[in-house]
Short mmCIF file of C-alpha atoms in Angstrom, two decimals:
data_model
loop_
_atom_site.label_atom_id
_atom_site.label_comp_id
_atom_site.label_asym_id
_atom_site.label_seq_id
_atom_site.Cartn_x
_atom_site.Cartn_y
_atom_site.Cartn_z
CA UNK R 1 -20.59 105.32 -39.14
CA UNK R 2 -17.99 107.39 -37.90
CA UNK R 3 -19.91 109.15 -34.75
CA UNK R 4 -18.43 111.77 -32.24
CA UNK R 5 -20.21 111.80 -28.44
CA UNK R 6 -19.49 115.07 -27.14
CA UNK R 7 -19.98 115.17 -22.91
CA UNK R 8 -19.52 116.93 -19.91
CA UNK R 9 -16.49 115.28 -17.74
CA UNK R 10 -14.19 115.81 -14.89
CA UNK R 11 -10.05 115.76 -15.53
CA UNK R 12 -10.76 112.52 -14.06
CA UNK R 13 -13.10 110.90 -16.30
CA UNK R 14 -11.30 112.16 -18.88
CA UNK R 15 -8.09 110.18 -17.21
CA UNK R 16 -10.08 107.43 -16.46
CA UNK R 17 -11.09 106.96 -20.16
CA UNK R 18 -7.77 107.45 -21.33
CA UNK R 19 -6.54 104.61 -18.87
CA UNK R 20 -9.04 102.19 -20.73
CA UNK R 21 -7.81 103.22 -24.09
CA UNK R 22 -4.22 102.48 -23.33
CA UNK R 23 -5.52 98.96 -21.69
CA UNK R 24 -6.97 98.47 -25.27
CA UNK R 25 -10.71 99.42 -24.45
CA UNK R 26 -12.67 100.93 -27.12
CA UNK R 27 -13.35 104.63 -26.54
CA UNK R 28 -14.90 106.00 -29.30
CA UNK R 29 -14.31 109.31 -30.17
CA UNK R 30 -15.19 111.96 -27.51
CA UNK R 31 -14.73 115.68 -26.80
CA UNK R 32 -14.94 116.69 -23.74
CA UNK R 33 -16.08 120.03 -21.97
CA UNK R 34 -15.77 120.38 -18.07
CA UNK R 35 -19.54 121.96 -17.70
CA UNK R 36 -22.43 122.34 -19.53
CA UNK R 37 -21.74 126.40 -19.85
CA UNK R 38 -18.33 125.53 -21.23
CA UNK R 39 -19.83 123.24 -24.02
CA UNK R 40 -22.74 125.86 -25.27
CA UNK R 41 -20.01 128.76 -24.72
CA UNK R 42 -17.72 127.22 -27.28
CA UNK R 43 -20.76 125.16 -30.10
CA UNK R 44 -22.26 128.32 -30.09
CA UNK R 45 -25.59 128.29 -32.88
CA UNK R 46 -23.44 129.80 -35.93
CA UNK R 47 -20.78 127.09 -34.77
CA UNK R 48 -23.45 124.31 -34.29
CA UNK R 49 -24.45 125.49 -37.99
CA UNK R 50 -20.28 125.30 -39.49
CA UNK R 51 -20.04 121.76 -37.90
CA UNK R 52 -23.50 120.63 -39.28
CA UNK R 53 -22.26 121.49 -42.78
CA UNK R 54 -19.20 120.07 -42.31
CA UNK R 55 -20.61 117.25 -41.31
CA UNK R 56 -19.61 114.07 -43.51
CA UNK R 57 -18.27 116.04 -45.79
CA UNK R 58 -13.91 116.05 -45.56
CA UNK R 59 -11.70 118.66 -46.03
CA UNK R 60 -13.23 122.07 -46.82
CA UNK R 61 -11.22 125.48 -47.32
CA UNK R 62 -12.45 127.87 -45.27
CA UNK R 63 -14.41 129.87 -47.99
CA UNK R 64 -16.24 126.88 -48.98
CA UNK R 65 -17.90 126.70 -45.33
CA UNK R 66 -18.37 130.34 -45.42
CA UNK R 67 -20.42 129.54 -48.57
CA UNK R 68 -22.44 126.44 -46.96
CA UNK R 69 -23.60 128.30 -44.27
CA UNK R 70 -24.24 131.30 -45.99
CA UNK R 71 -22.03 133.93 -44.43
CA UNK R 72 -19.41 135.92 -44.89
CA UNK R 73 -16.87 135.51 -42.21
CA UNK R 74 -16.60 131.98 -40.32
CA UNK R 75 -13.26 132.14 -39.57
CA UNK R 76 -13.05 133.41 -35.77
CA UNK R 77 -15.69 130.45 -35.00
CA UNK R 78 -13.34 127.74 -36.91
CA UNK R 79 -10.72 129.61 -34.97
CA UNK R 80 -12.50 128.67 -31.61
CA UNK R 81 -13.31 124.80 -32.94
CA UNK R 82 -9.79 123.94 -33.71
CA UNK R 83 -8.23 124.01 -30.15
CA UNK R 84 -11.72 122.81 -28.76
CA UNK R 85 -11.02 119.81 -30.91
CA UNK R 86 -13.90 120.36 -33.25
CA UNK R 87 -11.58 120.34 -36.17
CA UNK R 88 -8.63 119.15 -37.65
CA UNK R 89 -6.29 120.81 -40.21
CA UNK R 90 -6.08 119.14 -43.44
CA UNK R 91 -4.12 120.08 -46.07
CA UNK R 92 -6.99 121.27 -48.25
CA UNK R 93 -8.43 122.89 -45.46
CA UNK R 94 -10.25 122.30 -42.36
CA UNK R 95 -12.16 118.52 -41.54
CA UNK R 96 -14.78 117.50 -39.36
CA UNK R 97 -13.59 114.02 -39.33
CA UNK R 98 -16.96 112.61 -38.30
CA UNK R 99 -20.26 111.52 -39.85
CA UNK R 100 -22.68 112.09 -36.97
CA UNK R 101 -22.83 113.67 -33.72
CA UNK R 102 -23.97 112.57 -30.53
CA UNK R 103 -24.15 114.82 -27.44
CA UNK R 104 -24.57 112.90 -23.82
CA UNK R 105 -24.94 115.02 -20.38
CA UNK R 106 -27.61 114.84 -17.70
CA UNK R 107 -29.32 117.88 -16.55
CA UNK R 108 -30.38 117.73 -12.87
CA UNK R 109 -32.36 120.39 -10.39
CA UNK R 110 -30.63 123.10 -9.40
CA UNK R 111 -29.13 123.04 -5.87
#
């Protein structure tokens, strides 16, 4: 299974992972979002509900989401995925190239 983690990290987590993948260590496949507000500002709920349908499913034209999630316009949120590295473009269309998605942070008190 094909699984995305998405997390909160620092530039250098971020360049400490990518120092492991060039040593060879498996990474998996991450996307990364320097704070919690910067991860629920971009997978907004109508975005959560695009990637959910996409889910598993290849390359979709941008209609076809439109259709899955029963709406109209999608295409400012798969605007916002793209560069968040969400999606990829495909030549049919737009992928979510993964099967499953895992999100990982730790929520601590306030200070």
């Amino acid at each position: 299974m094909n699984i995305v983690t998405l997390w909160i990290a620092s530039r250098e987590e971020v360049s400490w992972g990518a120092a492991g993948a060039f040593r060879g260590e498996e990474q998996g496949a991450h996307i990364s979002f320097e704070s919690v507000d910067l991860l629920w500002g971009t997978l907004t709920k109508k975005r959560w509900e695009i990637l959910r349908a996409m889910t598993g499913q290849g390359a979709l034209s941008i209609r076809e989401v439109a259709r899955r999630v029963g709406r109209d316009a999608v295409h400012g949120d798969m605007t916002a995925l793209l560069p968040a590295g969400a999606l990829d473009q495909a030549e049919a269309g737009v992928v979510f190239p993964y099967d499953a998605v895992h999100v990982d942070f730790t929520l601590t008190r306030a200070a």
